[in-house]
C-alpha cells in the first residue's frame, strides 16, 4: 500500500488499506448513509446542488496533498487519511516514555482514550451544524466557498475520529460513532458535548471569530493529541492539522478584511473617532468597538474548551502517554513532569493570583497559556491594519477571568481587565464588554448575500489573493 497516495477506488477514499480490512470497511460503509443523511439534514442549508470549487485531499504528502475542482458537496470524497507512520516511533512522554508507540489500544487506558476520541469527534459535526445558515447571507462567492471548504473538512475530521472508533473500539466504538450523528448543537435534550459548540454562529463576523479563536483551540488540542503514544491517533491528528491551518487562515484574514473595510470607510468619511459608533455604522461597516466585543465573546467561550485549570483527567492523559503538551517534541525537559510545578492563575482569598501547582495537574492551563500566546499573534496583525490607517484604537484580548463558565473563574464576574465585579455591576456593564441585542441586530442587518462574482458586501474588503491563485472575478460557487 502506498501510504502517501490515497486509494480513491472504493466508496471511502483512504490510505489505511481499507480494501484489505473487510470488517472495518463494512462498518464504515454501514455508517456512510447515516453520515450522508446527517449532512443533508444538518449541513449547509441550501446549496447542496451547487457546484463549489473545493480542495480535496489526494495525498498526505505535505508538499502537494490537495487538488481543486468543482464538486457538489454531498458528493465530496470524505476519506480516511493518516500521516505516514514514522518507523520506530517511541512514546514521547509520561510513564511509558521511550517505549514503542502503541499500534493497538492499550487495554488499561481504553476508556480514557475513547473519551478523548469521542470529544474530539463531537466538535467536528457540531461546528458544521452551528454554521449551517451562513451560506444564505454570505458576503461574496469567495467567502461562501471558504465556508463550505471548512464545513466539508470538519466533516472529514468526523470521519477521521469515526475510523478510530470503528477500527479500534469494537461494539462500543460503533455505538459512539452512531451517537456522533445523533447529538445536535444547541439541542436542549441531545446537545453537543462541549459548551462553545452549542452556541449560535448567527453572522459572518461570528464565523470569522469562531474560525480564528475556536478552530485555534482545535489546533492546540490536535497538536497535543498528535503527540499521543497511541500511534493511529497521532497520525490522524497530524494530517488533520494540515487542513486546520486553512480554517484559521479564513478566520484571521476574515477579521482583517472586516477591520480594513471599516478603517477605509472611516478615513474616506473623515471620521477619526472609533467611538463615534453611530456615524461609523451609517457607513455600512462594523465599528471597531463592536468587533472588540465579538472578540471578547468568542475568546472567552473558547477558553472554556480547555477544561479546568487543575485537572486530574489532564494529568492522567499525560501520565499514561495519551495526550501530550503543545509540540511536546520541541520541549526540553524530562517529559514526565512528576516533580515539576507550573504557575496557575487562581482565585485565592477573593483575588486573582498565580500559584505554583503540580505541573501534571496544570496541563490544561499550560495548553491554554500556549493558546493565548498564539491568539495574540493575529491580534497584533489586526492592530497593524488599524495603525496603518492612523486610527487611535487597539484590539486586545480580554483577561482570562472574563466571562467564564468552566474552571476557576466561573464563580465570579470580572471585567475585561480582570477586575472583579459584583453581579449588579456586571449586569449593568455587560453590554460594554459583550455584544448587546442592538449590536447583534445591527450586524444581522448588514448580513445580506452578495453572490455576484468579484463583488463584496459593504462591510468587508476583498481578499488580497484568490484561492488556488484564481483571479478576482472567479465564480467560486455556481449556485444551483
Ligand atoms: N464544556 O477535568 P476537566 C476542535 C467537563 S476544538 C462542557 O477539566 P478535562 C474544533 C469535562 O469533560 C478541540 N464540559 O476536563 C474547533 C469533565 O467531564 P467528566 C476539541 C466540560 O478532561 C472548531 C469535567 O468537565 N478537542 O477540534 O481535563 C471547529 C471535568 O473537567 C468542558 C478536544 O477538546 C466544557 N468546555 O478537559 C471544529 C480534545 N470542559 O469527564 C473542531 C479532547 C470540561 O468529569 N478533549 N468539561 O464528565 C480533552 O482533551 C478534554 O476532554 C478537555 C476537557 C480539554 C475538553
XYZ file of C-alpha atoms and ligand atoms in Angstrom:
536
model
C 0.000 0.000 0.000
C 1.235 3.463 -0.862
C 0.762 5.499 2.270
C 1.333 8.866 0.630
C -1.166 8.459 -2.202
C -4.789 7.804 -1.463
C -6.877 4.901 -2.769
C -9.897 6.507 -4.450
C -11.409 3.366 -5.920
C -13.901 2.413 -3.217
C -16.713 4.298 -1.514
C -14.339 5.655 1.095
C -11.045 7.155 -0.107
C -8.295 6.095 2.261
C -4.638 5.394 2.794
C -5.163 2.853 5.550
C -5.623 -0.235 3.395
C -9.391 -0.451 3.886
C -9.560 -2.762 0.839
C -7.851 -5.462 2.909
C -9.593 -4.647 6.193
C -13.012 -6.113 5.440
C -14.507 -5.725 8.927
C -13.723 -2.035 9.239
C -14.584 -1.382 5.597
C -18.059 -2.864 6.139
C -18.534 -0.980 9.388
C -17.673 2.334 7.703
C -19.823 1.566 4.674
C -22.697 0.899 7.040
C -22.108 4.209 8.794
C -21.852 6.105 5.480
C -25.615 6.513 4.659
C -26.292 7.857 8.165
C -23.500 10.368 7.658
C -24.903 11.493 4.291
C -28.345 11.854 5.848
C -26.845 13.896 8.651
C -25.013 16.076 6.101
C -28.232 16.662 4.136
C -30.248 17.419 7.287
C -27.687 19.374 9.279
C -25.038 20.505 6.771
C -25.161 23.817 4.860
C -28.790 24.727 4.225
C -29.488 25.198 0.513
C -26.502 24.890 -1.868
C -26.434 21.088 -1.772
C -26.799 21.043 -5.558
C -24.429 23.966 -6.150
C -21.022 23.392 -7.669
C -18.382 24.511 -5.198
C -14.704 24.994 -6.040
C -13.271 22.787 -3.295
C -9.969 21.236 -2.473
C -9.930 17.520 -1.798
C -7.034 15.689 -0.205
C -5.464 13.289 -2.682
C -2.284 12.556 -0.797
C -0.765 13.096 2.622
C 2.456 14.475 1.198
C 2.840 17.931 2.781
C 4.277 19.268 -0.488
C 1.200 18.603 -2.589
C -1.710 16.952 -0.925
C -4.782 18.587 -2.421
C -6.465 19.113 -5.747
C -9.094 21.752 -6.561
C -12.240 21.221 -8.595
C -15.966 21.916 -8.720
C -17.857 19.476 -6.506
C -21.443 19.144 -5.263
C -20.998 18.929 -1.504
C -22.893 15.677 -0.879
C -20.558 14.114 -3.458
C -17.400 15.329 -1.702
C -14.969 12.432 -1.221
C -14.730 12.272 2.545
C -11.891 9.942 3.302
C -9.731 8.381 5.988
C -6.239 9.804 5.790
C -3.393 9.267 8.212
C 0.026 10.899 8.083
C 2.714 8.337 7.210
C 3.908 6.083 10.023
C 7.239 7.101 11.490
C 9.412 3.983 11.640
C 10.402 3.078 15.205
C 8.376 5.904 16.817
C 8.544 5.903 20.624
C 6.050 7.175 23.187
C 7.356 10.707 23.731
C 6.191 11.496 27.305
C 4.668 10.183 30.517
C 5.391 6.981 32.408
C 5.829 4.916 29.205
C 8.235 7.403 27.656
C 10.754 5.663 25.381
C 8.653 2.518 24.882
C 7.430 1.676 21.357
C 4.387 3.702 20.353
C 1.180 1.634 20.588
C -0.302 0.370 17.347
C -3.262 -1.101 19.227
C -5.262 0.395 22.098
C -3.566 -0.314 25.432
C -6.297 -2.178 27.351
C -5.843 -0.367 30.653
C -6.317 3.052 29.014
C -9.115 2.135 26.672
C -11.892 4.172 28.322
C -9.757 7.291 28.634
C -8.638 7.083 25.039
C -12.145 6.531 23.753
C -13.377 9.580 25.664
C -10.689 11.780 24.067
C -11.560 10.499 20.590
C -15.301 10.968 21.156
C -14.913 14.528 22.483
C -12.688 15.456 19.559
C -15.118 13.797 17.130
C -18.141 15.566 18.625
C -16.795 19.049 17.929
C -16.486 18.437 14.186
C -20.139 17.916 13.187
C -21.109 20.430 15.871
C -19.307 23.240 14.053
C -20.979 22.310 10.745
C -24.361 22.467 12.484
C -23.522 25.848 14.011
C -22.613 27.277 10.609
C -25.409 25.817 8.524
C -27.383 29.008 7.913
C -24.444 31.226 6.991
C -24.422 30.373 3.277
C -27.618 32.313 2.645
C -26.057 35.542 3.929
C -22.523 35.154 2.566
C -20.757 38.427 1.712
C -19.244 37.012 -1.518
C -18.789 33.839 -3.522
C -15.199 33.704 -2.303
C -16.375 33.629 1.320
C -19.178 31.203 0.527
C -16.639 28.794 -0.910
C -14.390 29.146 2.113
C -17.297 28.408 4.442
C -18.097 25.227 2.535
C -14.442 24.202 2.452
C -14.289 24.490 6.207
C -17.562 22.555 6.526
C -16.568 19.610 4.324
C -13.221 19.338 6.098
C -14.882 19.332 9.515
C -16.968 16.515 8.060
C -13.759 14.722 7.113
C -12.423 15.226 10.623
C -15.506 13.447 11.900
C -14.630 10.577 9.544
C -11.117 10.580 10.973
C -12.387 10.021 14.521
C -15.073 7.557 13.428
C -12.420 5.469 11.713
C -10.528 5.212 15.010
C -13.718 4.267 16.860
C -14.722 1.624 14.309
C -11.267 0.161 13.899
C -10.028 0.103 17.474
C -13.018 0.139 19.848
C -15.323 -2.692 18.730
C -19.002 -2.606 19.666
C -18.820 0.419 21.936
C -16.848 2.280 19.252
C -19.701 1.591 16.826
C -22.218 2.917 19.338
C -20.194 6.073 19.863
C -19.921 6.536 16.086
C -23.728 6.387 15.846
C -24.155 8.800 18.752
C -21.916 11.336 16.980
C -24.619 11.562 14.307
C -27.438 11.850 16.856
C -26.347 14.742 19.078
C -27.201 18.229 17.811
C -25.598 21.581 18.508
C -27.798 23.645 20.814
C -30.432 20.928 21.285
C -31.695 21.054 24.892
C -32.134 17.249 25.038
C -29.194 15.990 22.985
C -26.621 18.796 22.942
C -23.045 18.545 21.691
C -20.551 17.731 24.452
C -18.623 20.987 24.943
C -20.155 24.364 25.748
C -18.879 26.531 22.890
C -20.216 24.049 20.352
C -23.780 24.674 21.476
C -23.593 28.431 20.876
C -25.027 30.092 17.796
C -22.939 31.397 14.895
C -25.519 33.918 13.702
C -23.463 36.129 11.400
C -20.240 36.207 9.429
C -18.244 38.193 11.958
C -19.030 35.407 14.424
C -17.941 32.860 11.824
C -14.593 34.593 11.350
C -14.115 34.924 15.117
C -15.056 31.264 15.558
C -12.585 30.097 12.923
C -9.921 32.359 14.408
C -10.443 31.532 18.095
C -12.262 28.198 18.289
C -10.533 26.451 15.398
C -7.326 27.527 17.120
C -8.383 25.527 20.172
C -8.751 22.726 17.615
C -5.173 23.320 16.559
C -3.875 23.247 20.148
C -5.826 20.112 21.086
C -4.832 18.346 17.855
C -1.179 19.277 18.419
C -1.446 17.764 21.921
C -3.147 14.606 20.579
C -0.659 14.393 17.687
C 1.944 13.652 20.375
C -0.043 10.665 21.611
C 1.636 7.351 22.324
C -1.329 5.741 20.520
C 0.148 5.974 17.053
C -3.035 5.884 14.915
C -4.392 8.883 16.863
C -1.122 10.728 16.455
C -1.041 10.094 12.703
C -4.688 11.070 12.228
C -4.241 14.344 14.093
C -1.061 15.179 12.225
C -2.916 15.099 8.942
C -5.942 16.975 10.335
C -3.601 19.813 11.291
C -2.727 20.313 7.613
C -6.385 21.083 6.885
C -6.919 23.067 10.078
C -4.407 25.729 9.001
C -6.768 26.917 6.248
C -9.625 27.275 8.740
C -7.623 29.641 10.894
C -6.500 31.485 7.772
C -10.175 32.040 6.920
C -10.726 33.437 10.417
C -7.671 35.638 10.603
C -8.000 37.113 7.122
C -11.777 37.407 7.524
C -11.435 39.600 10.606
C -8.588 41.516 8.927
C -10.800 42.290 5.935
C -13.654 43.482 8.176
C -11.266 45.776 10.057
C -9.701 47.022 6.842
C -13.052 47.918 5.316
C -14.123 49.765 8.486
C -10.887 51.748 8.614
C -11.059 52.619 4.903
C -14.663 53.794 5.157
C -13.862 55.885 8.253
C -10.933 57.559 6.508
C -12.975 58.383 3.400
C -15.755 59.843 5.570
C -13.229 61.775 7.680
C -14.220 60.032 10.922
C -11.281 59.681 13.281
C -13.072 58.773 16.485
C -13.594 54.988 16.593
C -16.180 55.521 19.358
C -18.432 57.611 17.124
C -20.348 54.402 16.608
C -23.484 55.861 15.132
C -21.562 57.700 12.401
C -19.426 54.661 11.591
C -22.428 52.359 11.365
C -24.103 54.747 8.930
C -21.268 53.899 6.526
C -22.480 50.288 6.387
C -19.407 48.929 8.174
C -18.864 47.396 11.618
C -17.408 49.785 14.208
C -14.184 48.727 15.925
C -15.644 48.616 19.484
C -18.240 46.083 18.316
C -15.515 43.986 16.669
C -13.747 44.041 20.042
C -16.905 42.804 21.787
C -17.243 39.923 19.341
C -13.622 39.003 20.006
C -14.301 39.139 23.768
C -17.212 36.747 23.347
C -15.506 34.161 21.152
C -12.198 34.228 23.021
C -13.870 33.705 26.403
C -16.164 30.939 25.121
C -13.150 29.200 23.634
C -11.087 29.413 26.839
C -13.752 27.213 28.430
C -12.805 24.451 25.980
C -9.512 23.949 27.791
C -11.360 22.491 30.799
C -10.490 23.164 34.428
C -7.163 24.787 35.283
C -6.440 21.957 37.695
C -7.485 18.637 36.180
C -6.868 15.045 37.133
C -8.155 13.996 33.702
C -5.417 16.034 32.055
C -2.773 14.690 34.460
C -3.848 11.098 33.760
C -3.963 11.605 29.991
C -0.364 12.864 30.076
C 0.999 10.417 32.619
C -0.365 7.471 30.643
C 1.057 8.773 27.355
C -2.259 9.524 25.625
C -2.240 13.334 25.316
C 0.911 15.444 25.347
C 1.634 19.133 25.551
C 1.643 21.603 22.684
C 4.542 20.496 20.493
C 5.888 18.194 23.198
C 8.652 17.083 20.806
C 10.178 20.560 20.829
C 10.194 20.965 24.633
C 13.352 20.442 26.638
C 12.599 18.807 29.990
C 12.138 15.289 31.350
C 8.714 14.885 29.613
C 7.382 13.264 32.757
C 6.777 16.282 34.986
C 6.409 14.284 38.166
C 8.336 16.770 40.280
C 7.721 19.906 38.242
C 5.432 22.806 39.042
C 3.602 25.307 36.859
C 2.137 28.698 37.830
C -1.648 28.681 37.641
C -3.907 31.732 37.933
C -6.356 31.023 40.728
C -8.896 32.770 42.864
C -7.311 32.975 46.301
C -8.965 34.975 49.120
C -11.127 36.692 46.529
C -8.116 37.800 44.465
C -6.748 36.520 41.155
C -3.217 35.314 41.889
C -0.659 32.939 40.387
C 0.048 29.849 42.442
C 2.610 27.151 41.733
C 0.773 23.862 41.220
C 1.934 20.361 40.305
C 2.720 20.603 36.583
C 0.845 17.402 35.775
C -2.441 18.716 37.154
C -1.889 22.067 35.440
C -1.643 20.766 31.879
C -4.946 22.276 30.711
C -3.711 25.613 31.997
C -0.418 25.229 30.231
C -2.093 24.449 26.909
C -4.393 27.411 27.446
C -1.400 29.677 28.080
C 0.187 28.477 24.829
C -3.121 29.163 23.118
C -3.285 32.747 24.395
C 0.221 33.406 23.043
C -0.848 32.033 19.652
C -4.048 34.130 19.638
C -2.119 37.309 20.343
C -0.081 36.960 17.154
C -3.119 37.548 14.939
C -4.440 40.308 17.196
C -1.106 42.079 16.666
C -1.593 41.807 12.913
C -5.140 43.207 13.164
C -3.812 46.163 15.116
C -1.249 46.849 12.406
C -4.136 47.408 9.951
C -5.765 49.916 12.319
C -2.422 51.613 12.962
C -1.753 51.827 9.229
C -4.943 53.877 8.863
C -3.848 56.129 11.724
C -6.852 55.415 13.918
C -6.498 55.602 17.705
C -7.745 52.113 18.606
C -6.194 48.816 19.638
C -7.853 45.441 19.881
C -6.939 43.452 22.954
C -7.714 40.003 24.278
C -9.751 40.148 27.474
C -8.391 38.805 30.770
C -8.720 35.027 31.179
C -11.084 35.565 34.128
C -13.575 37.425 31.943
C -16.937 35.755 31.136
C -16.016 32.215 32.072
C -18.297 29.215 32.539
C -15.762 26.485 33.271
C -12.991 26.431 35.837
C -11.598 28.716 38.474
C -13.328 31.916 37.352
C -16.752 30.525 36.540
C -17.985 31.511 40.006
C -17.057 35.184 39.688
C -17.701 38.116 37.409
C -14.786 40.117 36.072
C -14.344 42.924 33.566
C -12.079 42.600 30.520
C -9.088 43.702 32.611
C -9.695 41.074 35.275
C -11.164 43.418 37.902
C -13.786 41.629 39.946
C -17.340 42.932 39.618
C -20.449 42.361 41.709
C -23.398 40.735 39.948
C -25.165 44.086 39.915
C -22.186 45.854 38.309
C -21.762 43.036 35.798
C -25.399 43.224 34.727
C -25.125 46.968 34.393
C -21.922 46.884 32.346
C -22.312 43.637 30.399
C -23.031 45.376 27.106
C -19.785 47.363 27.421
C -17.918 44.059 27.055
C -20.148 41.715 25.064
C -22.380 42.280 22.026
C -25.753 43.706 23.097
C -29.061 42.949 21.406
C -28.764 46.153 19.418
C -25.189 45.303 18.335
C -26.429 41.930 17.153
C -29.358 43.481 15.331
C -27.061 45.951 13.607
C -24.709 43.218 12.421
C -27.534 40.948 11.346
C -28.973 43.868 9.357
C -25.728 44.035 7.360
C -25.818 40.347 6.501
C -27.257 40.467 3.015
C -25.977 37.985 0.452
C -23.668 39.119 -2.324
C -23.451 36.367 -4.910
C -22.097 38.252 -7.927
C -18.536 37.249 -8.853
C -15.938 39.874 -7.861
C -18.429 41.720 -5.612
C -18.316 42.001 -1.821
C -20.788 43.148 0.827
C -20.342 46.721 2.097
C -18.737 45.682 5.389
C -15.829 43.551 4.159
C -12.811 44.191 1.928
C -11.908 41.759 -0.879
C -9.105 39.298 -0.140
C -5.601 40.041 -1.314
C -5.332 36.774 -3.222
C -7.792 34.299 -4.645
C -7.988 30.659 -3.623
C -5.742 28.451 -5.769
C -4.453 31.680 -7.383
C -7.771 32.303 -9.094
C -8.499 35.813 -10.417
C -10.818 38.225 -8.586
C -13.855 37.538 -10.767
C -13.645 33.761 -10.423
C -17.007 32.065 -9.802
C -16.109 30.070 -6.697
C -19.631 28.723 -6.315
C -22.029 28.065 -9.189
C -25.276 28.381 -7.312
C -27.934 25.871 -8.371
N -17.893 22.042 28.252
O -11.049 17.565 34.248
P -11.663 18.618 33.394
C -11.898 21.420 17.595
C -16.050 18.616 31.624
S -11.858 22.004 19.203
C -18.521 21.014 28.866
O -11.084 19.955 33.470
P -10.503 17.693 31.022
C -12.690 22.170 16.623
C -15.070 17.501 31.306
O -15.474 16.801 30.115
C -10.892 20.803 20.099
N -17.911 20.187 29.746
O -11.709 18.114 31.910
C -12.731 23.542 16.623
C -15.132 16.668 32.544
O -16.304 15.866 32.499
P -16.333 14.415 33.128
C -11.671 19.598 20.587
C -16.613 20.404 30.016
O -10.826 16.356 30.514
C -13.527 24.229 15.719
C -15.362 17.673 33.641
O -15.864 18.850 32.993
N -10.808 18.586 21.134
O -11.294 20.454 17.289
O -9.198 17.908 31.667
C -14.266 23.525 14.778
C -14.083 17.939 34.412
O -13.220 18.772 33.629
C -15.887 21.448 29.422
C -10.561 18.411 22.436
O -11.080 19.097 23.270
C -16.593 22.280 28.503
N -15.978 23.311 27.883
O -10.560 18.805 29.864
C -14.218 22.158 14.773
C -9.572 17.339 22.792
N -14.625 21.430 29.892
O -15.414 13.565 32.294
C -13.423 21.473 15.670
C -10.123 16.227 23.609
C -14.555 20.403 30.744
O -15.872 14.569 34.523
N -10.622 16.629 24.918
N -15.741 19.780 30.818
O -17.774 14.018 32.962
C -9.881 16.902 26.019
O -8.690 16.852 25.950
C -10.534 17.234 27.325
O -11.618 16.411 27.498
C -10.981 18.696 27.512
C -11.538 18.887 28.953
C -9.822 19.625 27.235
C -12.139 19.048 26.586
